[in-house]
mmCIF file of C-alpha atoms in Angstrom:
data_model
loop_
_atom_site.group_PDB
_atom_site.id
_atom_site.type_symbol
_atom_site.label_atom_id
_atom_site.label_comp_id
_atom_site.label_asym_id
_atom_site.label_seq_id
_atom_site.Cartn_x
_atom_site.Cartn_y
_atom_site.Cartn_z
ATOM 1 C CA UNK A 1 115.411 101.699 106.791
ATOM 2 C CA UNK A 2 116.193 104.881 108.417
ATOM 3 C CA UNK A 3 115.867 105.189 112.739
ATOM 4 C CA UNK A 4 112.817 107.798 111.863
ATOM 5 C CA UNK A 5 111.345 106.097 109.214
ATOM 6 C CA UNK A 6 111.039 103.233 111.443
ATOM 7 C CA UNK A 7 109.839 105.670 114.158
ATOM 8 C CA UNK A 8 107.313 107.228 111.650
ATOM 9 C CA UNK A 9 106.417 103.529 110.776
ATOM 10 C CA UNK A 10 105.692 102.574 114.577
ATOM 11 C CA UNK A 11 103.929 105.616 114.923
ATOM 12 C CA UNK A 12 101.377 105.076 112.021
ATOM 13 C CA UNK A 13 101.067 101.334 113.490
ATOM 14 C CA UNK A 14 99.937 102.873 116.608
ATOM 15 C CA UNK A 15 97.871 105.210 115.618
ATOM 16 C CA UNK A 16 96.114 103.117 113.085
ATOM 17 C CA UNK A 17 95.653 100.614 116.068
ATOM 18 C CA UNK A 18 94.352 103.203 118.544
ATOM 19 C CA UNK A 19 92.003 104.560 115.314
ATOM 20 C CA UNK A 20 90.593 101.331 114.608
ATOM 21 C CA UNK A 21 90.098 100.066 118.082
ATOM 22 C CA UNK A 22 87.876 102.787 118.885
ATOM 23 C CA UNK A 23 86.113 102.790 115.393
ATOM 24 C CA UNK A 24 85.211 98.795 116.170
ATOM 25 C CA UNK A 25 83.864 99.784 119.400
ATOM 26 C CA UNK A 26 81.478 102.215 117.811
ATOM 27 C CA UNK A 27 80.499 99.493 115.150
ATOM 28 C CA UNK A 28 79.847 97.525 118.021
ATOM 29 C CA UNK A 29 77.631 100.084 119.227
ATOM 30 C CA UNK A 30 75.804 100.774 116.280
ATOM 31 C CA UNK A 31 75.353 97.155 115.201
ATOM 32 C CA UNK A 32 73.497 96.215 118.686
ATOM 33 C CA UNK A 33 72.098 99.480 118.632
ATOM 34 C CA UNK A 34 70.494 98.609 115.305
ATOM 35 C CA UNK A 35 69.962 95.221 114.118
ATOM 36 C CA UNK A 36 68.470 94.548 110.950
ATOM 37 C CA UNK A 37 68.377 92.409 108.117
ATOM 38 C CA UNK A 38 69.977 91.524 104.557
ATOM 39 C CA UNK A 39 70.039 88.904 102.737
ATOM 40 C CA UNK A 40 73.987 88.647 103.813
ATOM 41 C CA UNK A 41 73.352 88.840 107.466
ATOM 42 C CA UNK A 42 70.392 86.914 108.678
ATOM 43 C CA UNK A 43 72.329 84.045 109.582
ATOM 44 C CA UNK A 44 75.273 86.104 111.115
ATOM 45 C CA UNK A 45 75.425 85.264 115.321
ATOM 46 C CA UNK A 46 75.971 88.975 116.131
ATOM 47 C CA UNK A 47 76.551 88.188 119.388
ATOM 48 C CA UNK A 48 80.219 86.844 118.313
ATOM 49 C CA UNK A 49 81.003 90.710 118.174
ATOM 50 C CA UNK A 50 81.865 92.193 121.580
ATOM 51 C CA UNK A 51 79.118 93.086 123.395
ATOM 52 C CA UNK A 52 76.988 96.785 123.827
ATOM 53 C CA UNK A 53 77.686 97.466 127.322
ATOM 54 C CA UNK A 54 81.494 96.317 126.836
ATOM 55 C CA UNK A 55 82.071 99.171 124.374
ATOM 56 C CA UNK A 56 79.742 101.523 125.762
ATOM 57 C CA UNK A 57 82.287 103.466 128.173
ATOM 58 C CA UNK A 58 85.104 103.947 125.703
ATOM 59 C CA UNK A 59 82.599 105.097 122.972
ATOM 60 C CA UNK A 60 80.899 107.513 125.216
ATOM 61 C CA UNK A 61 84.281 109.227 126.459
ATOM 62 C CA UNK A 62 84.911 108.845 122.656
ATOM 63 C CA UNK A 63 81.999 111.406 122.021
ATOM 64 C CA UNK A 64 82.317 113.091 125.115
ATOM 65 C CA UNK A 65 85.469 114.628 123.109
ATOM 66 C CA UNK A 66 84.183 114.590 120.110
ATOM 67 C CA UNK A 67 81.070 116.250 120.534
ATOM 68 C CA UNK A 68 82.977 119.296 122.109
ATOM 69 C CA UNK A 69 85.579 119.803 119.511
ATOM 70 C CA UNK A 70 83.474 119.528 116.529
ATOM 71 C CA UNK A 71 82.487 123.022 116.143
ATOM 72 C CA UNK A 72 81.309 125.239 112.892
ATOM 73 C CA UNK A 73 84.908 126.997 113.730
ATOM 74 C CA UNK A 74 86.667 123.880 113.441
ATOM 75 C CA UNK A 75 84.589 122.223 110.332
ATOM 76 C CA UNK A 76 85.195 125.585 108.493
ATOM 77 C CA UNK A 77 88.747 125.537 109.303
ATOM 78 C CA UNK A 78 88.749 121.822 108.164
ATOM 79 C CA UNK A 79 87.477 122.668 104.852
ATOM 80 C CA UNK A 80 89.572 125.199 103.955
ATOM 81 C CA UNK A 81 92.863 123.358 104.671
ATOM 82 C CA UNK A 82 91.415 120.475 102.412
ATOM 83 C CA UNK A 83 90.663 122.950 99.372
ATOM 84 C CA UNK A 84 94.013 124.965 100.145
ATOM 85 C CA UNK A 85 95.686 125.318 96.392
ATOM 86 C CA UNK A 86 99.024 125.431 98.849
ATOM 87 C CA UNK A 87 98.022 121.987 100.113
ATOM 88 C CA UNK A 88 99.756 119.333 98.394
ATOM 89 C CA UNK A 89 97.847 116.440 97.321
ATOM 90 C CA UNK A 90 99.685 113.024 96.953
ATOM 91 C CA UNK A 91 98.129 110.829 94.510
ATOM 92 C CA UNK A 92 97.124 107.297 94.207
ATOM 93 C CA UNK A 93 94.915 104.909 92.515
ATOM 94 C CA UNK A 94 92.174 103.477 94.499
ATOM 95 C CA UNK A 95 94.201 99.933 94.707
ATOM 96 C CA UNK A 96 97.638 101.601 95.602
ATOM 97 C CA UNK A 97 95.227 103.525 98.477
ATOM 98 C CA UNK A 98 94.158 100.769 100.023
ATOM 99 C CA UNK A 99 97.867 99.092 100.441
ATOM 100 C CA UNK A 100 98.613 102.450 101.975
ATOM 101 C CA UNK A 101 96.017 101.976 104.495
ATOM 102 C CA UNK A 102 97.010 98.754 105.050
ATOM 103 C CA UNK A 103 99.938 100.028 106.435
ATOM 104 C CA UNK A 104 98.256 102.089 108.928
ATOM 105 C CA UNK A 105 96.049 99.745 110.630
ATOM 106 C CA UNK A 106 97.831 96.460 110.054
ATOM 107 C CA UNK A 107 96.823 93.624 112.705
ATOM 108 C CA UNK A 108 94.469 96.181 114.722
ATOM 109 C CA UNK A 109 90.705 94.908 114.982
ATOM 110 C CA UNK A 110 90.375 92.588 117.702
ATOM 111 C CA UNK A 111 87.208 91.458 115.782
ATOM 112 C CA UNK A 112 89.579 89.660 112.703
ATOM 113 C CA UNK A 113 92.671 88.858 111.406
ATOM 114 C CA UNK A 114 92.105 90.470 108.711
ATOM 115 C CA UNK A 115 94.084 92.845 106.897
ATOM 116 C CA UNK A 116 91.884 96.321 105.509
ATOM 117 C CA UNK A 117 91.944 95.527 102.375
ATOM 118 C CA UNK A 118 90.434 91.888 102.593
ATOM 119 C CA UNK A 119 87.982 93.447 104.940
ATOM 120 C CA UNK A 120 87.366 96.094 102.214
ATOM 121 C CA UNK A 121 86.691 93.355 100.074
ATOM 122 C CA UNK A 122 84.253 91.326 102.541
ATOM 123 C CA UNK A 123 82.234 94.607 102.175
ATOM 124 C CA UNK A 124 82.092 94.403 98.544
ATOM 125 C CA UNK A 125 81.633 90.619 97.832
ATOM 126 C CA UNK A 126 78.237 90.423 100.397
ATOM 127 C CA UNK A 127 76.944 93.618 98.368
ATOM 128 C CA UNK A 128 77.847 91.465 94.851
ATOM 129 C CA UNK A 129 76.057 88.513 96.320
ATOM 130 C CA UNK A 130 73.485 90.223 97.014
ATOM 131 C CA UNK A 131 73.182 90.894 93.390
ATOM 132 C CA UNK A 132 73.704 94.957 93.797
ATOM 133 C CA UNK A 133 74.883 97.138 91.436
ATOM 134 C CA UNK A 134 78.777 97.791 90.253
ATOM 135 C CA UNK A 135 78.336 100.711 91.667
ATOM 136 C CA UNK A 136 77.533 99.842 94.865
ATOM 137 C CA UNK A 137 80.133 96.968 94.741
ATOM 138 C CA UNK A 138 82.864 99.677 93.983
ATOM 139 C CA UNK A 139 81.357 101.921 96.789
ATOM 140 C CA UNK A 140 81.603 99.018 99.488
ATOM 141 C CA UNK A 141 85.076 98.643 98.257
ATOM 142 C CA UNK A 142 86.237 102.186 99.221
ATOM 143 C CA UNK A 143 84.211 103.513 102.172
ATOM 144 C CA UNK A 144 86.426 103.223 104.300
ATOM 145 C CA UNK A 145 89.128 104.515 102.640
ATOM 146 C CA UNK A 146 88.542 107.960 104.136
ATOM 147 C CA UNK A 147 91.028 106.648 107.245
ATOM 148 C CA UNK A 148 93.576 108.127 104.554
ATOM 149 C CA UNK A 149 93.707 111.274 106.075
ATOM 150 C CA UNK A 150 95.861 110.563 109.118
ATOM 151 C CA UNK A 151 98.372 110.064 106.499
ATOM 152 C CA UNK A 152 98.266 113.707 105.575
ATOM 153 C CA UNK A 153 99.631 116.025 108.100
ATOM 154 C CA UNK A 154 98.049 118.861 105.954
ATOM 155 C CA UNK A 155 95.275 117.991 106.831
ATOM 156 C CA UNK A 156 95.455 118.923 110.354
ATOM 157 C CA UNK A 157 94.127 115.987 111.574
ATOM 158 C CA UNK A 158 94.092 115.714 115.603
ATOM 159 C CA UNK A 159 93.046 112.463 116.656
ATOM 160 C CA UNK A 160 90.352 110.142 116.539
ATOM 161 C CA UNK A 161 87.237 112.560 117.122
ATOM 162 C CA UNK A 162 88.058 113.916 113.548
ATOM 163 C CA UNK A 163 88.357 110.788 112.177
ATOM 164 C CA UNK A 164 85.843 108.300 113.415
ATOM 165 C CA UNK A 165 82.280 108.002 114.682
ATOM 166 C CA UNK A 166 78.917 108.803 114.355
ATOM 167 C CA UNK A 167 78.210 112.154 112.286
ATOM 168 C CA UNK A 168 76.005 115.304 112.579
ATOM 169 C CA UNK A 169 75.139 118.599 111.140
ATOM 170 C CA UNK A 170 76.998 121.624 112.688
ATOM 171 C CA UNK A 171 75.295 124.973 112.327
ATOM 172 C CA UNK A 172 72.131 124.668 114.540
ATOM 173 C CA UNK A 173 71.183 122.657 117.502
ATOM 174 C CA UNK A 174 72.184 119.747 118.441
ATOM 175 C CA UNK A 175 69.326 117.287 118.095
ATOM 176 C CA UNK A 176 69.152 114.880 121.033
ATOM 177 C CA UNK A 177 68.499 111.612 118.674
ATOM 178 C CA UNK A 178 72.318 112.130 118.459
ATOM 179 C CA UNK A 179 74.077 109.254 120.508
ATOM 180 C CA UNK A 180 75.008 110.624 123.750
ATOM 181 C CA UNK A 181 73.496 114.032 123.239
ATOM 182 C CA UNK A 182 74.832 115.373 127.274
ATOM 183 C CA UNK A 183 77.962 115.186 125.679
ATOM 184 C CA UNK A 184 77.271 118.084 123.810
ATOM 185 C CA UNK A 185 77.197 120.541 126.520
ATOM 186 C CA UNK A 186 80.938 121.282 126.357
ATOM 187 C CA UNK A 187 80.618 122.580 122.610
ATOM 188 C CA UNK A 188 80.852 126.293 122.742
ATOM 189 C CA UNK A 189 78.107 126.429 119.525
ATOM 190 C CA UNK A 190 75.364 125.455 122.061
ATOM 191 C CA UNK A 191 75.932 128.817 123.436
ATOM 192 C CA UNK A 192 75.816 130.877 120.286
ATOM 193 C CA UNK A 193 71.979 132.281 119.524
ATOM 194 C CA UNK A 194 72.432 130.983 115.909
ATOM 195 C CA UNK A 195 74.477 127.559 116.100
ATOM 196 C CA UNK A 196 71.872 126.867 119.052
ATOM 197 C CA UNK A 197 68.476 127.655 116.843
ATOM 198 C CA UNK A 198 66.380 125.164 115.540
ATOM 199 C CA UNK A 199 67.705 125.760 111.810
ATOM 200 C CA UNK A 200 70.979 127.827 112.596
ATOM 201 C CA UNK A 201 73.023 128.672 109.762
ATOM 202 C CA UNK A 202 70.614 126.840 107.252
ATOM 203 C CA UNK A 203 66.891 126.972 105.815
ATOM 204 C CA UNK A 204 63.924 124.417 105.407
ATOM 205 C CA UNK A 205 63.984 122.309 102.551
ATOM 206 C CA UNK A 206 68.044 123.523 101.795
ATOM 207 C CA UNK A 207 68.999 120.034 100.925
ATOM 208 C CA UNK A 208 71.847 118.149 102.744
ATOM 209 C CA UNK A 209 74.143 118.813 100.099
ATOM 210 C CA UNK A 210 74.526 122.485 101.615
ATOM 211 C CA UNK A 211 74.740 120.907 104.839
ATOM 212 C CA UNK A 212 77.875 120.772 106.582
ATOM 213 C CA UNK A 213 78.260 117.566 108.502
ATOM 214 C CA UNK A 214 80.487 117.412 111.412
ATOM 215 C CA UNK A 215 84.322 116.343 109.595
ATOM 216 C CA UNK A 216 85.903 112.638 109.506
ATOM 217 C CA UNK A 217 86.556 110.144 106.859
ATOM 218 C CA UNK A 218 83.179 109.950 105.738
ATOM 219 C CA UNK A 219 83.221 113.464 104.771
ATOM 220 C CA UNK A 220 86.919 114.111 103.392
ATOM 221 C CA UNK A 221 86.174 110.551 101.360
ATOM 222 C CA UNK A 222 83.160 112.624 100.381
ATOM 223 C CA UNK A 223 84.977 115.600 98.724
ATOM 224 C CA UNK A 224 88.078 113.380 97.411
ATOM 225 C CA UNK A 225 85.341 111.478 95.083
ATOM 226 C CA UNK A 226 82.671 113.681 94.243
ATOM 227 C CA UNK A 227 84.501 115.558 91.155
ATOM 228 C CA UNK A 228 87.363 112.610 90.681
ATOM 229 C CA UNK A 229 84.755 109.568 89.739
ATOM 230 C CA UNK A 230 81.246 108.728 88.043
ATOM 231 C CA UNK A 231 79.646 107.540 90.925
ATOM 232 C CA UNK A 232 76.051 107.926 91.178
ATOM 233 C CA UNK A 233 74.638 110.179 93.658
ATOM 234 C CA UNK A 234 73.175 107.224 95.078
ATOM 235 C CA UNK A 235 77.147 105.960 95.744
ATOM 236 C CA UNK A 236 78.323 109.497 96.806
ATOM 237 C CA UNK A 237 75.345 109.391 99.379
ATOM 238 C CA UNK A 238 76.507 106.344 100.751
ATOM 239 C CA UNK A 239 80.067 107.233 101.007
ATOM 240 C CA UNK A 240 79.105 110.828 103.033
ATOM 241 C CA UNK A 241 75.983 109.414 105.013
ATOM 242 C CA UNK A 242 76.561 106.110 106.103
ATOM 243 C CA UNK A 243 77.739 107.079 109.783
ATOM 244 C CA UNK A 244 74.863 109.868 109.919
ATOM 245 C CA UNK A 245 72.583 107.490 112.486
ATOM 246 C CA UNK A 246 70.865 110.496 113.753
ATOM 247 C CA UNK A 247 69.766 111.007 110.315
ATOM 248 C CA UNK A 248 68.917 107.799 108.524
ATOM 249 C CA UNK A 249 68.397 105.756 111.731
ATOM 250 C CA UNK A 250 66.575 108.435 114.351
ATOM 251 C CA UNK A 251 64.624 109.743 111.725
ATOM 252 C CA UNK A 252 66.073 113.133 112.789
ATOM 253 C CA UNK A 253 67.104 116.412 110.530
ATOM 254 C CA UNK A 254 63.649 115.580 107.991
ATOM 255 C CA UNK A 255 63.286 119.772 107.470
ATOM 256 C CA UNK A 256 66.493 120.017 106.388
ATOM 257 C CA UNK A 257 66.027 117.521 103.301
ATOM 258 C CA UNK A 258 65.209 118.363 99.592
ATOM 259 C CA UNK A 259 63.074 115.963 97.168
ATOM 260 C CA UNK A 260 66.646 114.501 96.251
ATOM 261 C CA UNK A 261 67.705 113.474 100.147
ATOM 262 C CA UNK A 262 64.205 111.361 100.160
ATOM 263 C CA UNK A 263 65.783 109.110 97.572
ATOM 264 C CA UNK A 264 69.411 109.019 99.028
ATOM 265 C CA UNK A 265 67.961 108.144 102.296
ATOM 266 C CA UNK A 266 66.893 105.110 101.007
ATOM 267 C CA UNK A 267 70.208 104.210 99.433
ATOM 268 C CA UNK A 268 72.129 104.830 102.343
ATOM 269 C CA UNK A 269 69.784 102.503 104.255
ATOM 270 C CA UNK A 270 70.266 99.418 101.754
ATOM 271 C CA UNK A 271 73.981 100.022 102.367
ATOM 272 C CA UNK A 272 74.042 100.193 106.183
ATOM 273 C CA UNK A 273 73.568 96.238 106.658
ATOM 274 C CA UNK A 274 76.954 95.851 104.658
ATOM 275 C CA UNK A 275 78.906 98.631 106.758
ATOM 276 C CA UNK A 276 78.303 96.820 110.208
ATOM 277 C CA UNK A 277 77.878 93.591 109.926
ATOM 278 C CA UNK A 278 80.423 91.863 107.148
ATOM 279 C CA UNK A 279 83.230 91.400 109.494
ATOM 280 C CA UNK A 280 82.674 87.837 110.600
ATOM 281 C CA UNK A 281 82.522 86.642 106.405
ATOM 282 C CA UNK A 282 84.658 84.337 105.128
ATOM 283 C CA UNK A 283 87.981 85.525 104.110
ATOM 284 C CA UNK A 284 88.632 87.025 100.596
ATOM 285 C CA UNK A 285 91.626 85.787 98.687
ATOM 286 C CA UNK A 286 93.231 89.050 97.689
ATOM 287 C CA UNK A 287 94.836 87.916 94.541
ATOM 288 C CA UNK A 288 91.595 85.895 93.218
ATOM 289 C CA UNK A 289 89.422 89.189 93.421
ATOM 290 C CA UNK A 290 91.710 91.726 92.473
ATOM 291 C CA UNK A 291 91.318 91.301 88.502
ATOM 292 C CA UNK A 292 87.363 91.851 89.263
ATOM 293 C CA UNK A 293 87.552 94.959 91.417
ATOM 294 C CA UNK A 294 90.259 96.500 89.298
ATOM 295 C CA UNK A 295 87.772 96.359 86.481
ATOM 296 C CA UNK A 296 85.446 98.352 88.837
ATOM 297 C CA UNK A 297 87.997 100.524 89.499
ATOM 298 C CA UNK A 298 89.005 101.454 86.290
ATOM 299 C CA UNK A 299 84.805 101.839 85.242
ATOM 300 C CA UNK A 300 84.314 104.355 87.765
ATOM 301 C CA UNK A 301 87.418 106.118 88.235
ATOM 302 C CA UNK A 302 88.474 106.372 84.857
ATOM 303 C CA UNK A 303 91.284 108.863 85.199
ATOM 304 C CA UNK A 304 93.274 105.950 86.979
ATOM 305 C CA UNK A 305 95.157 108.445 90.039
ATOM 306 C CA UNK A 306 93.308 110.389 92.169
ATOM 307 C CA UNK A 307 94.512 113.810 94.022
ATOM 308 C CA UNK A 308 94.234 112.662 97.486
#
């Protein structure tokens, strides 16, 4: 191998490690933060997972940053370099995505040993135990495979604040059931007369599909799926809400939601449990699973590669 394809291949180890320490930290966080049940979990010892206050200063100078950079400016800009027709969009199958981000964050959670895509499968085999849907199997499978984007220099990706973390509206005020809502004073939209109104840019009832949540995996998964699978909306609601606490946790953002967000709420909630607390499962054996998941690959992404 080439001196700077090694380089680039150091690089992507490091930055995957950096990414992923953080993002366990915020887990962390969230899973002390809020603890409830599933059938899966209610034997789990969560207190084998580093504890709240131990993570609590690296994920508040986390948000500190994050909460300051994630502006309407940059979300827009965000957007538009994803739906750029000059962007070029490598493609992949789901499988062949998840031994690319394998690569990235090889050997980096302190909470396992386990490579992403056996913890991608932990996800999915306590959500098939639970005797859930395929859908929801398939969805547990990929969730995470929104870390992607650091791949993609297109993107314009510039560290771990886009990536990572908790998620919020941008486009009206900042509601303070978001974690660490201080943090927020350093955003320039809290001085704008519309970003810093009650509703902003947006309406009662306008539905959270016309929202525009603050941009990470969650959301760039979001957009990479919705018109590339058959997914349910239940699935796609997962996939885009799962790290919106302030939403389906605080109870916060309730004018903003249409008849349709009442029922996606309660999907995203059923698929919580799974996103925080499957780490500590038994391992997967890859090879075993793999002729199972495939098959719920190829049901709900039909067209085999997707544009990435």
């Amino acid at each position: 191998m080439a001196p700077t394809a090694l380089a680039d291949v150091a690089d992507d180890h490091t930055l995957g490690q950096h990414l992923e320490s953080i993002s366990d930290a915020i887990d962390d966080v969230n899973s002390i933060k809020y603890d409830t049940q599933s059938k899966f979990d209610a034997t789990k010892d969560k207190a084998t997972f580093r504890q709240y206050e131990d993570a609590c200063d690296r994920v508040r100078n986390f948000y500190r940053e994050q909460h300051a950079k994630q502006t309407v400016a940059y979300n827009l800009a965000a957007r538009a370099r994803f739906y750029s027709a000059s962007r070029p969009r490598p493609r992949m199958t789901i499988w062949q995505a998840m031994e690319k981000l394998d690569t990235l964050v090889d050997e980096s959670d302190p909470d396992t040993s386990l490579s992403q895509i056996e913890h991608l499968l932990q996800s999915a085999e306590a959500i098939r135990r639970d005797g859930k849907p395929r859908w929801m199997q398939v969805t547990g499978l990929i969730h995470d495979l929104g870390k992607l984007m650091l791949f993609f220099p297109e993107l314009g990706t510039q560290g771990q604040w886009d990536v990572v973390g908790d998620t919020f509206p941008v486009g009206l005020a900042f509601d303070p059931r978001i974690i660490y809502p201080d943090t927020f004073a350093a955003n320039p939209d809290t001085r704008d007369p519309v970003y810093a109104s009650p509703l902003g840019i947006y309406h009662e009832g306008c539905g959270l599909d016309n929202v525009m949540l603050s941009w990470g995996h969650d959301e760039y998964l979001y957009h990479v799926v919705k018109d590339q699978s058959t997914l349910p909306d239940d699935a796609l609601a997962m996939i885009r809400y799962h790290s919106f606490y302030p939403w389906h946790r605080e109870g916060a953002y309730r004018e903003l939601m249409s008849d349709k967000d009442h029922a996606m709420l309660k999907a995203v909630q059923a698929f919580n449990p799974y996103d925080l607390y499957s780490k500590s499962d038994d391992v997967p054996r890859v090879e075993d699973l793999k002729p199972y998941y495939m098959g719920l690959i190829d049901e709900f992404f039909p067209q085999g590669e997707l544009a990435w």
